[in-house]
Amino acid sequence: MTGEAPTEHDRTPAEWWRTAVIYQIYPRSFADANGDGMGDLAGITGRLPALHDLGIDAIWLSPFYTSPQHDAGYDVADYCDVDPIFGTLADFDTLQHTAHELGIRVIVDLVPNHSSSAHPWFQAALAAPEGSAERAHYIFREGKGQHGEFPPNNWESVFGGNAWTRLTNPDGTPGQWYLHLFDTTQPDFDWDNPWVRAQFRGVLRFWLDRGADGFRVDVAHGMIKAAGLPDYTPPVEGGSMGGATVTEPGIIAEWAETAPYWAQGGVHEIYRDWRLVLDEYPGERILAAEAWVDPLSHVAEWVRPDEMHQAFNFAYLETPWGGPTLRRVIDDSLTAFSAVGAPSTWVLSNHDVVRHASRLALTAENLQGHGIGPKTAGLPDTVVGLQRARAATALMLALPGSSYLYQGEELGLPEVIDLPDASREDPTWFRTNGERYGRDGCRVPLPWESAAPSYGFGPTSASWLPQPAEWGTLARDAQEGVPGSTLELYKLALRLRREHALGLGAVDWLAGFGDPIVHFRNGGVVVVANTGTEPIELPAGELLLTSEPLAGRTLPGDTTAWLRA
Ligand code: NOJ
């Protein structure tokens, strides 16, 4: 152990996940031990003490499995091995052991909606004839039209373009079509097939036996498709992951209720089955759903007592910065999740969305959910964005439940906007011919040391996406121990959150301010978040934390304070 403070892991092993702060590691971009410009598992292990010092309870690792990397590892070619670019299974064991020694739990990413087209199961399906058992593991169909020349239905890929690709038979004639809700290289499994279910039970056991503390489940709302695969035209274009933005709430509800490939009731049977598997293991292993559905009462169906433990709260992530909207989403979240006995989760950034230090300074009109780039209208003011991000995080970490952090947000990293086109890798960029920038801008490798090559990401200057020159000043070592730095703000918030057991608390709304002020008490802490532009005078009480330095007791706009109640 590098620090003296016990972690949540040490203190409350029972139902640790109800209050945990879970830090998302994107392995490609966290730390590179071997200097090839791509992050790896050994790099993560070497930097775990920094995460312990930060004060988190668990890490979630985005995929590190064998993969051709057409969707940055969300195209899995072997669910039970590590891709050589990230290391070996032995490296995973070392990482996990080191994390556990530090009191940090380890959640791995499970990608069950689709595999890579390079997976031996899909390759076997291609080699097998139409109607074979191998083809039945995926969703193959005849095309429409006289010669099957049209796709079986009108579904579109989340990444743009058609959701179907036609095969060419060994004799050169055109063959069946297969479904891929994402990239062409990510064929969807047929989860109505018991064989698929049996394989994934095996995958769960493989990682549980190795000691993994749980799974973040990719596309947990997409695995079952409506019978007959009916045509469907979404009411609006979805965001980066197929949801819409909360600026159009009625529309999201319609989308979530009607899409024949999202949120079909049949998914729940799968999770009940998985829960039985997890419950056989000691130590509170968890399932966390990535389910882009709406409204929150619907998301809560994923976390009923016999299903998953947590579901990401994307409604919170998508809520614009403002008093009324935030109060409403906090209330809705607590009501919806507590109705099924689950904790609410909170999240502001991840590897699929514009980093919140940039997003919170975008106007609703340019919040398209498909990334931002040099040609985006109304690019964000970075000073405003960072100030709001710090205030938003300080608000989020005071809420009861479990919070997710995305690597680099503790450094205040913004979205990287001006990546050279040639360096972009997101399939969204390619499938839309550059019309949508996609997600590369939030995936740029982390700066650890201001004076080192690749800012300490690795031992060489290589980094798979170029790092902006100004990231030297944002590097971890430039912020460590510096009062008022974003890193120190996160550390303080996480320490106070633990000391005051805020994760176990409740939100008691307090009056006294106007609409832009989010004002509540959680146990021994009073939180005042000023989302507006007019400064306010803080109520009495010892100041525990402020997201910006204050002059006296005046709380400026875009600033959050915690006071002792
Ligand atoms: C959600 C993941 O978070 C995203 O990165 C990925 O592209 C899609 N699912 C497809 O797996």
Coordinates of C-alpha atoms and ligand atoms in Angstrom, one line a residue:
M1 CA 0.0 0.0 0.0
T2 CA 1.3 3.4 -0.8
G3 CA -1.1 5.4 1.3
E4 CA -2.5 5.1 4.8
A5 CA -6.2 5.8 4.2
P6 CA -8.2 2.6 4.0
T7 CA -10.2 2.4 0.8
E8 CA -13.9 1.5 0.5
H9 CA -12.7 -1.9 -0.4
D10 CA -11.1 -2.4 3.0
R11 CA -13.9 -0.8 5.0
T12 CA -17.2 -2.1 3.6
P13 CA -16.8 -5.3 1.6
A14 CA -20.5 -5.8 1.7
E15 CA -22.2 -4.2 -1.2
W16 CA -19.2 -2.1 -2.0
W17 CA -20.6 -1.2 -5.4
R18 CA -23.4 0.8 -3.9
T19 CA -21.1 3.7 -3.1
A20 CA -18.0 2.9 -5.2
V21 CA -16.1 5.4 -7.3
I22 CA -15.2 3.5 -10.4
Y23 CA -12.4 4.8 -12.6
Q24 CA -12.6 3.8 -16.3
I25 CA -9.2 2.9 -17.9
Y26 CA -9.0 2.9 -21.6
P27 CA -6.0 0.6 -22.0
R28 CA -4.9 2.0 -25.4
S29 CA -4.4 5.4 -23.9
F30 CA -3.6 5.1 -20.2
A31 CA 0.1 4.1 -20.0
D32 CA 2.5 2.4 -22.4
A33 CA 5.2 0.3 -20.7
N34 CA 6.9 -1.0 -23.8
G35 CA 7.2 2.2 -25.8
D36 CA 5.3 1.2 -28.9
G37 CA 2.9 4.1 -28.6
M38 CA 0.0 1.9 -27.5
G39 CA -1.0 1.6 -23.9
D40 CA -0.7 -1.8 -22.3
L41 CA -1.5 -3.8 -19.2
A42 CA 2.0 -3.5 -17.7
G43 CA 1.7 0.2 -18.2
I44 CA -1.5 0.2 -16.2
T45 CA 0.0 -1.9 -13.4
G46 CA 2.9 0.5 -13.1
R47 CA 0.5 3.5 -12.6
L48 CA -1.9 1.8 -10.2
P49 CA -0.3 3.6 -7.1
A50 CA -1.4 6.9 -8.7
L51 CA -5.0 5.7 -8.8
H52 CA -4.7 4.5 -5.2
D53 CA -3.5 8.0 -4.3
L54 CA -6.4 9.5 -6.2
G55 CA -8.7 7.6 -3.9
I56 CA -10.9 5.4 -6.2
D57 CA -12.4 2.1 -5.3
A58 CA -12.4 0.1 -8.5
I59 CA -11.2 0.3 -12.1
W60 CA -13.1 -0.7 -15.2
L61 CA -10.9 -1.8 -18.0
S62 CA -12.2 -1.2 -21.5
P63 CA -11.4 -4.3 -23.7
F64 CA -7.9 -5.6 -23.8
Y65 CA -8.9 -8.9 -25.5
T66 CA -7.5 -10.4 -28.8
S67 CA -8.9 -8.1 -31.4
P68 CA -8.1 -6.6 -34.9
Q69 CA -8.9 -3.2 -33.3
H70 CA -11.4 -2.1 -35.9
D71 CA -13.4 -0.6 -33.0
A72 CA -10.6 -0.1 -30.6
G73 CA -11.1 -3.6 -29.0
Y74 CA -14.9 -3.6 -29.0
D75 CA -14.4 -6.1 -31.8
V76 CA -13.4 -9.2 -29.8
A77 CA -11.7 -12.2 -31.6
D78 CA -11.0 -14.2 -28.4
Y79 CA -13.0 -13.4 -25.2
C80 CA -10.5 -15.4 -23.1
D81 CA -7.1 -14.0 -24.0
V82 CA -5.2 -10.7 -24.1
D83 CA -4.2 -9.1 -27.3
P84 CA -0.4 -9.0 -27.8
I85 CA -0.5 -5.3 -28.2
F86 CA -1.7 -5.1 -24.5
G87 CA 0.4 -8.0 -23.1
T88 CA -0.5 -11.5 -21.9
L89 CA -2.9 -13.2 -19.5
A90 CA 0.0 -13.2 -17.0
D91 CA 0.1 -9.4 -17.3
F92 CA -3.6 -9.3 -16.5
D93 CA -3.0 -11.5 -13.5
T94 CA -0.2 -9.2 -12.3
L95 CA -2.4 -6.1 -12.8
Q96 CA -5.3 -7.6 -11.0
H97 CA -3.1 -8.9 -8.1
T98 CA -1.5 -5.4 -7.7
A99 CA -4.8 -3.7 -7.8
H100 CA -6.2 -6.0 -5.2
E101 CA -3.2 -5.4 -3.0
L102 CA -4.0 -1.7 -3.2
G103 CA -7.6 -2.3 -2.3
I104 CA -8.8 -1.5 -5.9
R105 CA -11.3 -3.8 -7.5
V106 CA -11.1 -4.8 -11.1
I107 CA -14.1 -4.8 -13.5
V108 CA -13.6 -6.1 -17.0
D109 CA -15.6 -5.2 -20.1
L110 CA -17.8 -7.9 -21.6
V111 CA -18.9 -7.4 -25.3
P112 CA -21.7 -9.8 -25.9
N113 CA -23.8 -8.2 -28.6
H114 CA -21.3 -8.9 -31.3
S115 CA -17.9 -10.4 -31.8
S116 CA -15.2 -9.5 -34.3
S117 CA -15.6 -10.9 -37.8
A118 CA -12.2 -12.4 -37.1
H119 CA -13.6 -14.5 -34.3
P120 CA -13.3 -18.2 -35.1
W121 CA -17.1 -18.5 -34.5
F122 CA -17.8 -16.1 -37.2
Q123 CA -15.2 -17.5 -39.5
A124 CA -16.8 -20.9 -39.0
A125 CA -20.1 -19.4 -39.9
L126 CA -18.7 -18.0 -43.1
A127 CA -17.2 -21.3 -44.0
A128 CA -20.4 -23.2 -43.3
P129 CA -23.4 -23.4 -45.6
E130 CA -26.6 -21.4 -45.3
G131 CA -28.9 -22.8 -42.7
S132 CA -26.1 -24.5 -40.8
A133 CA -25.7 -24.5 -37.0
E134 CA -22.6 -22.3 -37.4
R135 CA -24.6 -19.6 -39.2
A136 CA -27.3 -19.7 -36.5
H137 CA -24.8 -18.3 -34.0
Y138 CA -25.1 -14.9 -35.8
I139 CA -27.9 -13.2 -37.7
F140 CA -27.8 -14.2 -41.3
R141 CA -30.7 -13.5 -43.6
E142 CA -31.6 -13.6 -47.3
G143 CA -31.8 -10.2 -49.0
K144 CA -34.9 -8.7 -50.4
G145 CA -35.5 -8.2 -54.1
Q146 CA -35.6 -10.6 -56.9
H147 CA -32.0 -11.6 -56.4
G148 CA -31.6 -10.8 -52.8
E149 CA -29.8 -7.6 -53.7
F150 CA -31.4 -5.4 -51.1
P151 CA -30.7 -5.7 -47.3
P152 CA -33.2 -7.7 -45.3
N153 CA -34.5 -4.6 -43.6
N154 CA -33.8 -0.8 -43.4
W155 CA -31.8 -0.8 -40.2
E156 CA -28.8 1.6 -40.0
S157 CA -25.5 1.0 -38.2
V158 CA -24.9 3.2 -35.1
F159 CA -21.7 4.2 -36.7
G160 CA -23.5 5.3 -39.9
G161 CA -24.4 3.4 -43.1
N162 CA -26.3 0.2 -43.5
A163 CA -26.5 -2.4 -40.7
W164 CA -26.2 -5.3 -43.1
T165 CA -23.4 -6.6 -45.2
R166 CA -23.7 -9.1 -48.0
L167 CA -21.4 -12.1 -48.3
T168 CA -19.8 -13.4 -51.4
N169 CA -20.1 -17.2 -51.7
P170 CA -17.0 -19.3 -52.4
D171 CA -18.0 -19.6 -56.0
G172 CA -18.1 -15.8 -56.4
T173 CA -21.9 -15.5 -56.3
P174 CA -23.5 -13.1 -53.9
G175 CA -24.8 -14.8 -50.7
Q176 CA -26.7 -14.0 -47.5
W177 CA -26.5 -10.8 -45.5
Y178 CA -25.4 -10.6 -41.9
L179 CA -26.5 -8.0 -39.3
H180 CA -24.0 -5.6 -37.6
L181 CA -25.5 -2.8 -35.5
F182 CA -22.0 -1.4 -35.4
D183 CA -19.1 -1.8 -37.8
T184 CA -19.1 -4.3 -40.7
T185 CA -16.4 -6.1 -38.7
Q186 CA -18.8 -6.5 -35.7
P187 CA -21.4 -9.2 -36.5
D188 CA -24.3 -9.4 -34.1
F189 CA -24.8 -12.7 -32.3
D190 CA -28.2 -14.4 -32.3
W191 CA -29.0 -14.4 -28.5
D192 CA -32.1 -16.4 -29.1
N193 CA -29.7 -19.3 -29.7
P194 CA -29.0 -21.3 -26.5
W195 CA -25.5 -22.1 -27.9
V196 CA -24.6 -18.4 -27.7
R197 CA -25.9 -18.2 -24.1
A198 CA -23.8 -21.2 -23.1
Q199 CA -20.6 -19.8 -24.6
F200 CA -21.0 -16.5 -22.7
R201 CA -21.7 -18.3 -19.4
G202 CA -18.2 -19.8 -20.0
V203 CA -16.7 -16.4 -20.7
L204 CA -18.1 -15.1 -17.4
R205 CA -16.7 -18.0 -15.5
F206 CA -13.3 -17.6 -17.2
W207 CA -12.8 -14.1 -15.8
L208 CA -14.6 -14.8 -12.5
D209 CA -12.3 -17.8 -11.9
R210 CA -9.3 -15.5 -12.5
G211 CA -10.6 -13.1 -9.8
A212 CA -12.3 -10.3 -11.7
D213 CA -14.7 -8.3 -9.5
G214 CA -17.3 -7.8 -12.2
F215 CA -18.3 -6.9 -15.7
R216 CA -19.3 -3.7 -17.5
V217 CA -21.7 -5.1 -20.1
D218 CA -21.4 -3.5 -23.6
V219 CA -24.6 -2.7 -25.4
A220 CA -26.6 -4.3 -22.7
H221 CA -29.8 -3.0 -24.3
G222 CA -29.2 -4.5 -27.8
M223 CA -28.7 -8.2 -27.6
I224 CA -32.3 -9.3 -28.4
K225 CA -33.9 -8.1 -31.6
A226 CA -37.7 -8.0 -32.3
A227 CA -39.1 -11.1 -34.0
G228 CA -39.2 -10.8 -37.7
L229 CA -36.6 -7.9 -37.7
P230 CA -39.2 -5.3 -38.8
D231 CA -38.2 -2.2 -40.6
Y232 CA -37.6 0.8 -38.4
T233 CA -36.8 4.5 -39.0
P234 CA -35.6 6.3 -35.9
P235 CA -37.4 9.5 -35.1
V236 CA -34.0 11.4 -35.0
E237 CA -30.4 10.5 -35.6
G238 CA -29.0 8.9 -32.5
G239 CA -25.9 10.2 -30.7
S240 CA -22.6 8.5 -30.6
M241 CA -24.1 5.3 -29.2
G242 CA -27.5 5.4 -30.7
G243 CA -29.3 7.4 -28.0
A244 CA -30.6 10.9 -28.7
T245 CA -29.9 13.9 -26.5
V246 CA -32.0 15.0 -23.7
T247 CA -32.7 18.3 -25.4
E248 CA -35.4 16.2 -27.1
P249 CA -36.9 14.1 -24.3
G250 CA -40.1 13.1 -26.0
I251 CA -38.1 11.8 -28.9
I252 CA -35.8 9.7 -26.9
A253 CA -38.7 8.0 -25.2
E254 CA -40.2 7.2 -28.5
W255 CA -36.9 5.9 -29.8
A256 CA -36.3 3.7 -26.8
E257 CA -39.9 2.4 -26.8
T258 CA -40.1 1.5 -30.4
A259 CA -36.7 0.5 -31.9
P260 CA -36.8 -3.2 -32.6
Y261 CA -33.1 -3.6 -31.7
W262 CA -33.0 -1.7 -28.4
A263 CA -34.4 -2.6 -25.1
Q264 CA -36.3 -5.6 -26.1
G265 CA -37.8 -7.3 -23.0
G266 CA -36.0 -10.6 -23.7
V267 CA -32.6 -9.1 -22.6
H268 CA -33.6 -9.4 -19.0
E269 CA -33.8 -13.2 -19.0
I270 CA -30.1 -13.2 -20.0
Y271 CA -29.1 -11.0 -17.1
R272 CA -31.1 -13.0 -14.6
D273 CA -29.2 -16.0 -15.9
W274 CA -25.8 -14.2 -15.5
R275 CA -26.7 -13.0 -12.0
L276 CA -27.1 -16.7 -10.9
V277 CA -23.6 -17.3 -12.2
L278 CA -22.1 -14.3 -10.4
D279 CA -23.8 -15.1 -7.2
E280 CA -22.0 -18.5 -7.1
Y281 CA -18.8 -16.6 -6.5
P282 CA -17.7 -15.1 -3.3
G283 CA -16.9 -11.4 -2.8
E284 CA -19.8 -9.4 -4.4
R285 CA -18.9 -9.6 -8.1
I286 CA -21.0 -7.1 -10.1
L287 CA -22.6 -6.5 -13.5
A288 CA -22.9 -2.9 -14.8
A289 CA -25.1 -2.2 -17.8
E290 CA -24.3 0.1 -20.6
A291 CA -27.9 0.6 -21.6
W292 CA -28.7 3.7 -23.6
V293 CA -32.4 3.7 -22.9
D294 CA -34.8 6.3 -21.6
P295 CA -36.5 7.3 -19.4
L296 CA -34.6 6.4 -16.2
S297 CA -37.5 4.3 -14.9
H298 CA -36.9 2.1 -17.9
V299 CA -33.1 1.9 -17.2
A300 CA -34.0 0.8 -13.7
E301 CA -35.4 -2.4 -15.2
W302 CA -31.8 -3.5 -15.8
V303 CA -31.0 -3.3 -12.1
R304 CA -33.9 -5.1 -10.5
P305 CA -32.8 -7.3 -7.6
D306 CA -32.2 -10.4 -9.6
E307 CA -30.5 -8.7 -12.6
M308 CA -27.6 -6.3 -12.7
H309 CA -26.1 -4.3 -9.9
Q310 CA -25.7 -1.0 -11.7
A311 CA -26.6 0.7 -14.9
F312 CA -24.9 3.8 -16.3
N313 CA -26.9 7.0 -15.8
F314 CA -26.5 8.5 -19.3
A315 CA -29.5 10.8 -18.6
Y316 CA -27.2 12.5 -16.1
L317 CA -24.3 12.6 -18.5
E318 CA -26.5 14.2 -21.1
T319 CA -28.2 16.8 -18.9
P320 CA -27.2 20.3 -19.8
W321 CA -25.5 22.4 -17.1
G322 CA -28.3 24.3 -15.4
G323 CA -30.2 24.3 -12.1
P324 CA -33.7 23.1 -13.0
T325 CA -32.4 20.4 -15.4
L326 CA -29.9 19.0 -12.9
R327 CA -32.3 19.0 -10.0
R328 CA -34.8 17.1 -12.1
V329 CA -32.4 14.5 -13.3
I330 CA -31.1 13.9 -9.8
D331 CA -34.6 13.5 -8.4
D332 CA -35.6 11.2 -11.3
S333 CA -32.4 9.1 -10.9
L334 CA -32.9 8.6 -7.2
T335 CA -36.6 7.8 -7.5
A336 CA -36.1 5.4 -10.4
F337 CA -33.2 3.4 -9.0
S338 CA -34.4 3.3 -5.4
A339 CA -37.8 2.0 -6.6
V340 CA -35.9 -1.3 -7.5
G341 CA -33.5 -1.2 -4.5
A342 CA -30.5 -0.2 -6.6
P343 CA -28.1 2.7 -6.2
S344 CA -28.1 5.4 -8.7
T345 CA -24.9 5.8 -10.7
W346 CA -23.5 9.1 -12.0
V347 CA -21.1 9.8 -14.9
L348 CA -20.0 12.8 -16.9
S349 CA -17.4 11.4 -19.3
N350 CA -16.4 8.1 -21.0
H351 CA -14.6 6.9 -24.1
D352 CA -17.7 7.5 -26.3
V353 CA -18.6 11.1 -25.6
V354 CA -17.0 14.5 -25.8
R355 CA -15.1 15.1 -22.6
H356 CA -17.1 17.1 -20.2
A357 CA -14.4 19.8 -19.9
S358 CA -15.4 20.6 -23.5
R359 CA -19.0 19.4 -23.7
L360 CA -20.3 21.6 -20.9
A361 CA -19.3 24.7 -22.9
L362 CA -21.0 23.6 -26.1
T363 CA -24.4 25.0 -26.9
A364 CA -27.3 22.7 -27.3
E365 CA -27.3 23.3 -31.1
N366 CA -23.9 21.8 -31.6
L367 CA -24.3 18.9 -29.2
Q368 CA -24.9 16.4 -31.8
G369 CA -23.3 13.5 -29.9
H370 CA -20.9 12.6 -32.8
G371 CA -17.8 14.2 -31.6
I372 CA -16.4 17.6 -32.3
G373 CA -13.6 18.7 -34.7
P374 CA -12.1 21.6 -36.4
K375 CA -15.2 22.3 -38.5
T376 CA -17.7 22.1 -35.7
A377 CA -19.6 25.3 -35.4
G378 CA -19.2 27.2 -32.1
L379 CA -16.3 25.4 -30.6
P380 CA -16.2 25.5 -26.8
D381 CA -14.4 28.1 -24.7
T382 CA -11.8 25.9 -22.9
V383 CA -11.7 28.2 -19.8
V384 CA -15.5 28.1 -19.3
G385 CA -15.5 24.4 -20.1
L386 CA -12.9 23.5 -17.5
Q387 CA -14.5 25.7 -14.8
R388 CA -17.9 24.1 -15.4
A389 CA -16.3 20.6 -15.5
R390 CA -14.7 21.1 -12.1
A391 CA -18.0 22.5 -10.7
A392 CA -20.0 19.6 -12.3
T393 CA -17.6 17.0 -10.9
A394 CA -17.7 18.5 -7.4
L395 CA -21.5 18.3 -7.6
M396 CA -21.5 14.7 -8.9
L397 CA -19.1 13.4 -6.2
A398 CA -21.4 14.8 -3.5
L399 CA -24.3 12.6 -4.7
P400 CA -25.3 9.4 -3.0
G401 CA -24.7 6.2 -5.0
S402 CA -21.8 5.2 -7.2
S403 CA -19.8 7.5 -9.5
Y404 CA -17.8 6.7 -12.7
L405 CA -14.8 8.7 -13.6
Y406 CA -13.1 8.5 -17.0
Q407 CA -9.3 8.5 -17.2
G408 CA -7.9 12.0 -17.6
E409 CA -10.9 13.9 -16.3
E410 CA -9.0 14.3 -13.0
L411 CA -6.4 16.3 -15.0
G412 CA -9.1 18.5 -16.5
L413 CA -8.3 17.2 -20.0
P414 CA -10.4 18.7 -22.8
E415 CA -11.6 17.0 -26.0
V416 CA -8.8 17.1 -28.6
I417 CA -10.4 18.9 -31.5
D418 CA -7.7 19.3 -34.1
L419 CA -6.5 15.8 -34.5
P420 CA -5.0 15.3 -38.0
D421 CA -7.5 13.4 -40.2
A422 CA -4.8 10.8 -41.0
S423 CA -4.5 9.8 -37.3
R424 CA -8.2 9.2 -36.7
E425 CA -9.2 5.6 -36.0
D426 CA -12.9 5.7 -35.0
P427 CA -15.0 3.6 -37.4
T428 CA -17.6 6.4 -37.2
W429 CA -15.3 8.7 -39.0
F430 CA -14.7 6.3 -41.8
R431 CA -18.3 5.1 -42.1
T432 CA -19.6 8.6 -42.5
N433 CA -16.7 9.8 -44.8
G434 CA -15.6 12.2 -42.1
E435 CA -19.0 13.8 -41.7
R436 CA -19.0 12.7 -38.0
Y437 CA -15.7 13.2 -36.1
G438 CA -16.5 10.4 -33.7
R439 CA -14.7 9.6 -30.5
D440 CA -10.9 9.8 -31.1
G441 CA -10.8 13.3 -29.4
C442 CA -11.6 11.8 -26.0
R443 CA -9.2 9.0 -26.4
V444 CA -5.8 10.8 -26.7
P445 CA -3.1 9.2 -24.5
L446 CA -2.7 10.6 -21.0
P447 CA 0.0 13.1 -19.9
W448 CA 1.8 11.9 -16.8
E449 CA 5.1 13.9 -16.7
S450 CA 5.4 17.3 -18.2
A451 CA 9.0 17.0 -19.3
A452 CA 9.1 13.5 -20.6
P453 CA 8.6 12.2 -24.1
S454 CA 4.9 11.6 -24.8
Y455 CA 4.4 13.4 -21.5
G456 CA 5.3 10.1 -19.7
F457 CA 2.6 8.1 -21.4
G458 CA 5.4 5.8 -22.4
P459 CA 9.2 5.7 -22.5
T460 CA 9.4 7.0 -26.0
S461 CA 7.8 9.9 -27.9
A462 CA 5.3 7.5 -29.6
S463 CA 1.6 7.8 -28.9
W464 CA -1.1 6.3 -31.2
L465 CA -2.9 9.6 -31.3
P466 CA -0.9 12.8 -31.1
Q467 CA -1.0 14.7 -27.8
P468 CA -1.5 18.5 -27.9
A469 CA 1.6 20.5 -27.0
E470 CA -0.3 22.3 -24.2
W471 CA -0.9 19.0 -22.4
G472 CA 2.5 19.3 -20.7
T473 CA 1.0 21.8 -18.3
L474 CA -1.9 19.4 -17.6
A475 CA 0.4 16.4 -16.9
R476 CA -0.2 14.7 -13.6
D477 CA 3.2 15.7 -12.2
A478 CA 2.5 19.3 -13.0
Q479 CA -0.7 19.2 -10.9
E480 CA 0.4 16.9 -8.0
G481 CA 0.5 18.8 -4.8
V482 CA -0.4 22.0 -6.4
P483 CA -3.3 23.6 -4.4
G484 CA -6.3 24.3 -6.6
S485 CA -5.2 22.0 -9.4
T486 CA -7.9 19.8 -10.9
L487 CA -6.0 16.7 -9.7
E488 CA -6.0 18.0 -6.1
L489 CA -9.6 18.9 -6.4
Y490 CA -10.5 15.4 -7.3
K491 CA -8.4 13.9 -4.5
L492 CA -10.0 16.2 -1.9
A493 CA -13.5 15.5 -3.2
L494 CA -12.9 11.7 -3.1
R495 CA -11.4 11.9 0.4
L496 CA -14.2 14.0 1.8
R497 CA -16.8 11.8 0.0
R498 CA -15.4 8.8 1.9
E499 CA -15.0 10.6 5.2
H500 CA -18.6 11.8 5.2
A501 CA -19.9 8.6 3.7
L502 CA -21.7 10.6 1.0
G503 CA -22.2 7.5 -1.2
L504 CA -24.5 6.1 1.4
G505 CA -26.4 9.4 2.0
A506 CA -29.4 11.1 0.6
V507 CA -30.3 14.4 -1.1
D508 CA -32.3 16.8 1.0
W509 CA -33.1 19.8 -1.1
L510 CA -32.6 23.2 0.5
A511 CA -34.3 26.4 -0.4
G512 CA -32.9 29.9 -0.3
F513 CA -31.5 30.5 -3.8
G514 CA -32.9 31.0 -7.3
D515 CA -33.2 28.6 -10.1
P516 CA -29.6 28.3 -11.2
I517 CA -28.4 27.2 -7.8
V518 CA -28.4 23.5 -7.0
H519 CA -28.5 23.4 -3.1
F520 CA -28.9 20.4 -1.0
R521 CA -27.6 18.6 2.1
N522 CA -26.2 15.1 2.1
G523 CA -25.6 14.0 5.6
G524 CA -22.9 16.3 7.1
V525 CA -22.3 18.2 4.0
V526 CA -24.2 21.1 2.3
V527 CA -23.6 21.5 -1.4
V528 CA -24.1 24.7 -3.3
A529 CA -23.5 24.6 -7.1
N530 CA -23.9 27.8 -8.9
T531 CA -24.7 26.9 -12.5
G532 CA -25.5 30.5 -13.5
T533 CA -23.5 33.7 -14.1
E534 CA -24.5 35.8 -11.1
P535 CA -22.3 35.4 -7.9
I536 CA -24.1 34.5 -4.7
E537 CA -23.2 34.8 -1.0
L538 CA -22.7 31.4 0.6
P539 CA -24.7 30.4 3.7
A540 CA -22.9 30.0 7.0
G541 CA -20.7 27.0 7.6
E542 CA -17.1 25.8 7.4
L543 CA -16.0 25.6 3.8
L544 CA -14.8 22.0 3.0
L545 CA -14.2 22.3 -0.7
T546 CA -14.6 24.8 -3.5
S547 CA -14.2 24.0 -7.2
E548 CA -12.5 27.4 -7.7
P549 CA -10.7 29.6 -5.2
L550 CA -13.2 32.1 -3.6
A551 CA -12.8 35.7 -2.7
G552 CA -14.4 35.7 0.8
R553 CA -17.7 33.8 0.8
T554 CA -18.9 34.8 -2.7
L555 CA -19.6 31.9 -4.9
P556 CA -19.1 32.9 -8.6
G557 CA -21.0 31.3 -11.5
D558 CA -19.9 27.8 -12.6
T559 CA -18.6 27.0 -9.2
T560 CA -19.5 24.5 -6.5
A561 CA -18.8 24.6 -2.8
W562 CA -19.2 22.0 0.0
L563 CA -19.8 23.3 3.5
R564 CA -19.9 21.5 6.8
A565 CA -23.6 21.2 7.7
Ligands
NOJ1 C1 -20.3 0.7 -26.7 C2 -18.8 1.0 -26.5 O1 -18.7 1.8 -25.3 C3 -18.3 1.6 -27.7 O2 -17.0 2.1 -27.6 C4 -18.4 0.6 -28.8 O3 -18.0 1.2 -30.0 C5 -19.8 0.1 -29.0 N1 -20.4 -0.2 -27.7 C6 -19.8 -1.2 -29.8 O4 -19.2 -2.2 -29.1

